Structure formats: C-alpha cells, structure tokens
Short mmCIF file of N, CA, C and O in Angstrom, two decimals:
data_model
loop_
_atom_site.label_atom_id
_atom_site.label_comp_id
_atom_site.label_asym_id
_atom_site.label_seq_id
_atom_site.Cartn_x
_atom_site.Cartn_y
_atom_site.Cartn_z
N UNK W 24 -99.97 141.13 194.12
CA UNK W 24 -99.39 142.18 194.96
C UNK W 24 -98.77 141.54 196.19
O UNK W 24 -99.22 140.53 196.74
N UNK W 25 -97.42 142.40 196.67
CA UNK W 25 -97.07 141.65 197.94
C UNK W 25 -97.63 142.01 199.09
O UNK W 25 -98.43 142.95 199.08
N UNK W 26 -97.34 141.38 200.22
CA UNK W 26 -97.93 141.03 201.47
C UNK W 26 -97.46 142.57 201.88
O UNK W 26 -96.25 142.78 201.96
N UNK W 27 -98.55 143.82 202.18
CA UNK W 27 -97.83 144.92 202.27
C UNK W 27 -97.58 145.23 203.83
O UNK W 27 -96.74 146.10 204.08
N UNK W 28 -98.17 144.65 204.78
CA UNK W 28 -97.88 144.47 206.12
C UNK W 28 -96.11 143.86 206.24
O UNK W 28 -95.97 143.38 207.37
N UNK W 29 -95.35 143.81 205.78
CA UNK W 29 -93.74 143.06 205.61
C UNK W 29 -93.50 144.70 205.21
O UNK W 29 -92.60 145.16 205.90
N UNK W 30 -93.88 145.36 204.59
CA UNK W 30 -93.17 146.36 204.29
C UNK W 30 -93.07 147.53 205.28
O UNK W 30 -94.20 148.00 205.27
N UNK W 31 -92.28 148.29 206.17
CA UNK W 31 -91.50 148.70 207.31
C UNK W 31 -91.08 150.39 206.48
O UNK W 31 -91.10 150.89 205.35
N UNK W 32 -90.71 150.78 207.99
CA UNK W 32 -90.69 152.51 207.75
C UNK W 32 -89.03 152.22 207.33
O UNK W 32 -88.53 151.18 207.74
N UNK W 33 -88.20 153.18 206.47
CA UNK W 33 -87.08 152.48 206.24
C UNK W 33 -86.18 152.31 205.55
O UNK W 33 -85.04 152.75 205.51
N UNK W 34 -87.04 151.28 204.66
CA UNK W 34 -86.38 150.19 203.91
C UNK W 34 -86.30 151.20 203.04
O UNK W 34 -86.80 152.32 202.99
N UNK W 35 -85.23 150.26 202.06
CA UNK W 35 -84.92 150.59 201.08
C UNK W 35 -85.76 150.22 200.17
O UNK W 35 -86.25 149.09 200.27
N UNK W 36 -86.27 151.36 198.67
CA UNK W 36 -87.47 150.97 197.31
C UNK W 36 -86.39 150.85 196.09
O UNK W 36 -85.55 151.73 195.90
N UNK W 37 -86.46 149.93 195.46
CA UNK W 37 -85.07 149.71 194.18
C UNK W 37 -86.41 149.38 193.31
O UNK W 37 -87.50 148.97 193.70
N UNK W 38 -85.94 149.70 192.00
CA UNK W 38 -86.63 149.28 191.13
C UNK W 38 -85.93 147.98 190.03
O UNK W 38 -84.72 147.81 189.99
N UNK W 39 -87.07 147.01 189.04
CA UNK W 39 -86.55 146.16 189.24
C UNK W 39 -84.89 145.99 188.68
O UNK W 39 -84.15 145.04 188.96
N UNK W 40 -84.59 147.02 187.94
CA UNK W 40 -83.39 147.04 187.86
C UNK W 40 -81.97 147.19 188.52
O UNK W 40 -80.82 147.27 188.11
N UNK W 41 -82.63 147.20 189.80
CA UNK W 41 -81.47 147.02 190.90
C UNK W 41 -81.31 148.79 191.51
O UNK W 41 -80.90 149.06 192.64
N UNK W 42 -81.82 150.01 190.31
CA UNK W 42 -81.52 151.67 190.57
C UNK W 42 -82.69 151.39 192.20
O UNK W 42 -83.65 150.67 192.47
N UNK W 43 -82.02 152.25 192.78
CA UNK W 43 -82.72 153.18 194.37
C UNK W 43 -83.32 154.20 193.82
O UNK W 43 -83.03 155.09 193.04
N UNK W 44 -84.47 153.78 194.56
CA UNK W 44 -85.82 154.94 194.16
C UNK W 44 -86.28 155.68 195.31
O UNK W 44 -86.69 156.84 195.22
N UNK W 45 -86.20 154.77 196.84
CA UNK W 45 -86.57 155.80 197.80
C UNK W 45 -86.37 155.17 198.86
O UNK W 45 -85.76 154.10 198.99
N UNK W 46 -86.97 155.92 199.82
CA UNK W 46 -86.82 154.83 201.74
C UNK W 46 -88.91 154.99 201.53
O UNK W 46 -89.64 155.70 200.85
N UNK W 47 -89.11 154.07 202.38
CA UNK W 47 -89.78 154.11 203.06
C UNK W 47 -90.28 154.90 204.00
O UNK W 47 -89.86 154.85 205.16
N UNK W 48 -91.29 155.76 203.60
CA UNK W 48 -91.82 156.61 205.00
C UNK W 48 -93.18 156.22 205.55
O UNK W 48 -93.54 156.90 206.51
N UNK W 49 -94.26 154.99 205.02
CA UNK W 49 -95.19 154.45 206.09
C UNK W 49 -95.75 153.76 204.47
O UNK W 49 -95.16 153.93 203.41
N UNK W 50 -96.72 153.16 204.62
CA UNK W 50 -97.65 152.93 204.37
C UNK W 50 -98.73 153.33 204.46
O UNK W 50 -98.99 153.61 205.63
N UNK W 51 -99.75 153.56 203.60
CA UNK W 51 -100.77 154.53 203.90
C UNK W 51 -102.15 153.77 202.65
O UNK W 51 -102.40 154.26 201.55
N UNK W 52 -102.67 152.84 203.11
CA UNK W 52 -103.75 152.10 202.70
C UNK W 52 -103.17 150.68 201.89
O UNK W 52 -102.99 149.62 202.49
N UNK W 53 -102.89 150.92 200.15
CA UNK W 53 -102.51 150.45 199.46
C UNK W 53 -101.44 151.10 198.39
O UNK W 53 -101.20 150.76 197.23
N UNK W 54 -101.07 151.84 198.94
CA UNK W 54 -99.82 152.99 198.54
C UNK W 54 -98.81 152.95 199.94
O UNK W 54 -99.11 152.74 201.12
N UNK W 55 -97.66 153.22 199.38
CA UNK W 55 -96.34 153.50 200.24
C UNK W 55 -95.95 154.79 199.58
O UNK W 55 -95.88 155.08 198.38
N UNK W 56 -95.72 155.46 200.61
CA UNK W 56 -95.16 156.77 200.30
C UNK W 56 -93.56 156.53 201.14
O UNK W 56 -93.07 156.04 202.17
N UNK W 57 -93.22 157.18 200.00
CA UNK W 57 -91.70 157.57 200.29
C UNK W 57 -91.00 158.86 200.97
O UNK W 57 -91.42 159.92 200.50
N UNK W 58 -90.18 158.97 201.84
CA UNK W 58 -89.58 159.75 202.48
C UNK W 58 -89.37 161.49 201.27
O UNK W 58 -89.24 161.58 200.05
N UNK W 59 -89.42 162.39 202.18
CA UNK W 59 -88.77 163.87 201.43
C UNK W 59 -87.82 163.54 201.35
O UNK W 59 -87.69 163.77 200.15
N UNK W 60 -86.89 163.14 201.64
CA UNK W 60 -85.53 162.98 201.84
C UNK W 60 -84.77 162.63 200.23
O UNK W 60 -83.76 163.16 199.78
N UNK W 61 -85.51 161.73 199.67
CA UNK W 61 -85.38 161.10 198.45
C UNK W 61 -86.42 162.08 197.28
O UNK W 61 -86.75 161.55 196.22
N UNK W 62 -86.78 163.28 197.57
CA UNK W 62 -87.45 163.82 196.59
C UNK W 62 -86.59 163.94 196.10
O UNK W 62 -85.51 163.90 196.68
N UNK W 63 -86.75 164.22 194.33
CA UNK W 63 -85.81 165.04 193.09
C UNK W 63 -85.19 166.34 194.03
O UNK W 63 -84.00 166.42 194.36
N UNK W 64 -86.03 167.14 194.32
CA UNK W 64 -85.44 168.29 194.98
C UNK W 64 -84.25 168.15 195.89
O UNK W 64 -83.37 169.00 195.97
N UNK W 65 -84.26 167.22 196.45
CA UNK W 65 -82.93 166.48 197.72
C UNK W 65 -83.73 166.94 199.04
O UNK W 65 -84.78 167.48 199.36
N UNK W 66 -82.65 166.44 199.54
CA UNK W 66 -83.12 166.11 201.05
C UNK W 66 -83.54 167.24 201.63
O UNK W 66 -82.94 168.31 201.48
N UNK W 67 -84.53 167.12 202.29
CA UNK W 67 -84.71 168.39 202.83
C UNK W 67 -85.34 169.75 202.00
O UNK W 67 -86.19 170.49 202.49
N UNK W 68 -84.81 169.90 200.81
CA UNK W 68 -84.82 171.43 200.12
C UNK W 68 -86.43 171.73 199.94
O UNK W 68 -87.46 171.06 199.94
N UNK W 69 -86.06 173.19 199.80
CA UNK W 69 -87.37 173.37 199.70
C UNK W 69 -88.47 173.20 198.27
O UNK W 69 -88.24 173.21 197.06
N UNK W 70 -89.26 173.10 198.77
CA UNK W 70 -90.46 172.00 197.09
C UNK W 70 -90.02 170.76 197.54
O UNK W 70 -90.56 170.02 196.72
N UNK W 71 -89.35 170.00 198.34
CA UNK W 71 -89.06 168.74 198.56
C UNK W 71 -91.21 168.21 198.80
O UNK W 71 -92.20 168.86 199.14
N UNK W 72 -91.02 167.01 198.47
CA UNK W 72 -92.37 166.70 198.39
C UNK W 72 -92.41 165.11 198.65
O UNK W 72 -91.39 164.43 198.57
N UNK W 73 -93.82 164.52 199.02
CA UNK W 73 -93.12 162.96 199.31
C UNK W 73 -93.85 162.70 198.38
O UNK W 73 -94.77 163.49 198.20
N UNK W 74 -93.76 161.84 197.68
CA UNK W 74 -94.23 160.33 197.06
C UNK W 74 -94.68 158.89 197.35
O UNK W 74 -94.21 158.05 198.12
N UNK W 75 -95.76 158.84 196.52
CA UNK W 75 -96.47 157.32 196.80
C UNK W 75 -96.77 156.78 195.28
O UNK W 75 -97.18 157.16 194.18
N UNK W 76 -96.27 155.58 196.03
CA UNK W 76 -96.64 154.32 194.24
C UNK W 76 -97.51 153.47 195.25
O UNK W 76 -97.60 153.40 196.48
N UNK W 77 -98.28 152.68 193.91
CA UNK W 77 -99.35 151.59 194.19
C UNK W 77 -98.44 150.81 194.65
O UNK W 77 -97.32 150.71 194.15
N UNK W 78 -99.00 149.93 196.01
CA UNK W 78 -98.38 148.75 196.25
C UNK W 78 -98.72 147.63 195.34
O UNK W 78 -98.74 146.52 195.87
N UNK W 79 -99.07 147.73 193.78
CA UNK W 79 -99.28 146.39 192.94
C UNK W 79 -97.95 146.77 192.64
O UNK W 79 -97.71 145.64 192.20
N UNK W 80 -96.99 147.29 192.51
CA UNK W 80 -95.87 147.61 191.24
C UNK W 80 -94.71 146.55 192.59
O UNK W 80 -93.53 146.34 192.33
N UNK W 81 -95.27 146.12 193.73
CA UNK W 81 -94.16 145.44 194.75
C UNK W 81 -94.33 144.36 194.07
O UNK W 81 -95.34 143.77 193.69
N UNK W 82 -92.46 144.02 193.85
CA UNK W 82 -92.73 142.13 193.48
C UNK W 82 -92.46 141.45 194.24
O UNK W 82 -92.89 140.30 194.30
N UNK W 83 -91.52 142.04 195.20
CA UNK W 83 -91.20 141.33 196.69
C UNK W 83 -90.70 142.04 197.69
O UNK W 83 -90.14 143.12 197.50
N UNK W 84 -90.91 141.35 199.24
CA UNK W 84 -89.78 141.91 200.31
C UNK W 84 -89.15 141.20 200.65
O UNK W 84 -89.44 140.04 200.95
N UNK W 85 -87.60 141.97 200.72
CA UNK W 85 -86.67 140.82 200.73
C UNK W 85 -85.47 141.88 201.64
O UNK W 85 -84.88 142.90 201.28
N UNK W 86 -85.44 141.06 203.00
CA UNK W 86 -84.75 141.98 203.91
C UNK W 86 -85.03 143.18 204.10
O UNK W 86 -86.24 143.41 204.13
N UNK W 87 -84.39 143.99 204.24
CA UNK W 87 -84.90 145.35 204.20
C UNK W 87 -85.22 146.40 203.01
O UNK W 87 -85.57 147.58 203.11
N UNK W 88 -84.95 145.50 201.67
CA UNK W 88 -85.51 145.99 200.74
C UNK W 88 -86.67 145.54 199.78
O UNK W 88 -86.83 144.35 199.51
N UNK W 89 -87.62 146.69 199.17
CA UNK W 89 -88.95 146.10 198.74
C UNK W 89 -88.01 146.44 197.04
O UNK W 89 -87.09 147.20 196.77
N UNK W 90 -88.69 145.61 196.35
CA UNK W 90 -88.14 145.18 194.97
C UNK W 90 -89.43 145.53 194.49
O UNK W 90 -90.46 145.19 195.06
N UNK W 91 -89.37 146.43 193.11
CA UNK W 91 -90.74 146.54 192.23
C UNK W 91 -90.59 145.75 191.19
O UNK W 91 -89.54 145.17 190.90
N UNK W 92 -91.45 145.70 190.67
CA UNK W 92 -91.66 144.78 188.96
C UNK W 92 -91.55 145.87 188.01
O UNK W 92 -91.77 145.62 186.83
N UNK W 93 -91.24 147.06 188.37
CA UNK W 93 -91.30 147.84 186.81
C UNK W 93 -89.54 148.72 187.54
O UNK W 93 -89.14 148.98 188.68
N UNK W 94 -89.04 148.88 186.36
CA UNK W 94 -87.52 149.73 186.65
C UNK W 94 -87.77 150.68 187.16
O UNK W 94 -88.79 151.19 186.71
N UNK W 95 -87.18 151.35 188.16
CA UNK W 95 -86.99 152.87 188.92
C UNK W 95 -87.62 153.99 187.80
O UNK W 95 -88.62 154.62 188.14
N UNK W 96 -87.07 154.20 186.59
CA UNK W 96 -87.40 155.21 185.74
C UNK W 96 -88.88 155.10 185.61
O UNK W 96 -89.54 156.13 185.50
N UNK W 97 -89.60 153.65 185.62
CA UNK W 97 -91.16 154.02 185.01
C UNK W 97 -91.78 153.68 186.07
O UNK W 97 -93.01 153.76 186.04
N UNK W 98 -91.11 153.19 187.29
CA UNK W 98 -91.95 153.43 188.30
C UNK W 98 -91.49 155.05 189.17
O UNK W 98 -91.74 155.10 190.37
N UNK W 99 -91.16 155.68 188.83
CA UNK W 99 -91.06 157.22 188.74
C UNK W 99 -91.93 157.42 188.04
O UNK W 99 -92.80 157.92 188.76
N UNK W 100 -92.35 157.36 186.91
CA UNK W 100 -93.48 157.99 186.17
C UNK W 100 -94.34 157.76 187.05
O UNK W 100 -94.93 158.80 187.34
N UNK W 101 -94.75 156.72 187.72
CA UNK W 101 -96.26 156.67 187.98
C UNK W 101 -96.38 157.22 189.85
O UNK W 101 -97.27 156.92 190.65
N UNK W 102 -95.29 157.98 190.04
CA UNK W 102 -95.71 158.18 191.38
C UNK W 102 -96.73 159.76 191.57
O UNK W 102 -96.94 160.58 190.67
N UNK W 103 -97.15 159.82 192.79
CA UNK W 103 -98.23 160.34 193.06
C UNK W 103 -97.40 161.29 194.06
O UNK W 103 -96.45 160.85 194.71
N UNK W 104 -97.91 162.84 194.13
CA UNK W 104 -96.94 163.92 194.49
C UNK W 104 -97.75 164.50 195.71
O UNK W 104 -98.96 164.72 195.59
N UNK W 105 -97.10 164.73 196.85
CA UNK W 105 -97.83 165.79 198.01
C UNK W 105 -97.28 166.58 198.49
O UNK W 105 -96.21 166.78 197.91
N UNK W 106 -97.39 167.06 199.12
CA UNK W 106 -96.76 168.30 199.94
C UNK W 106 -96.48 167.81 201.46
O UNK W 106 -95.99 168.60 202.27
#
C-alpha cells in the first residue's frame, strides 16, 4: 500500500487505466473518500453521495495524482457509499 500521508485534499484518483475516477476529499483512516462532486449523480445533484476505496487499491502518488492498481471500472465496484 502507498504512503497514504502524500495523498492531499484535491488530487486527482485515475484508475490504472489512465480513466478519472474522482478528487480527493480527505482521508479518513485507511480509506480516501472522494468528493460529491464526482458522484454518478453529478456535481452537486441531489442523491449526490461521497465515496471511499481502500487505500490498498493506491499504486502510487505521483504529483497531484494518486494512480490505483485496479482500472476505474472495478475500482468503482468496490467503493463504499455515504450520504
């Protein structure tokens, strides 16, 4: 897993296929949750909801973007939903 202290409110989440999956909205133990902004629903709308993936699926940080080891589509499957 990467060094999750490097990872910043923000950044850009790509999966490893290069697709944009989300920004950064904190860190929160060993999960990063991602901004409403980037819910399916869109920015803002309402049911907009945030998201968190395990920080094991990080393969690196690299500038302002965190790179996963699994593609955008199946690291979508495994995210975790809130209100």
């Amino acid at each position: 897993m990467a060094d999750l202290s490097q990872v910043k409110e923000h950044m850009n989440v790509v999966g490893a296929d290069g697709v944009h999956l989300g920004t950064v909205d904190h860190v929160d133990g060993d999960r990063i949750k991602l901004t409403k902004a980037d819910s399916p629903q869109g920015p803002g709308g309402e049911g907009a909801k945030h998201h968190y993936f395990d920080g094991g699926l990080i393969a690196s940080v690299e500038g302002d973007t965190v790179r996963l080891s699994a593609t955008a589509a199946n690291a979508a499957d495994l995210f975790e939903e809130t209100d």
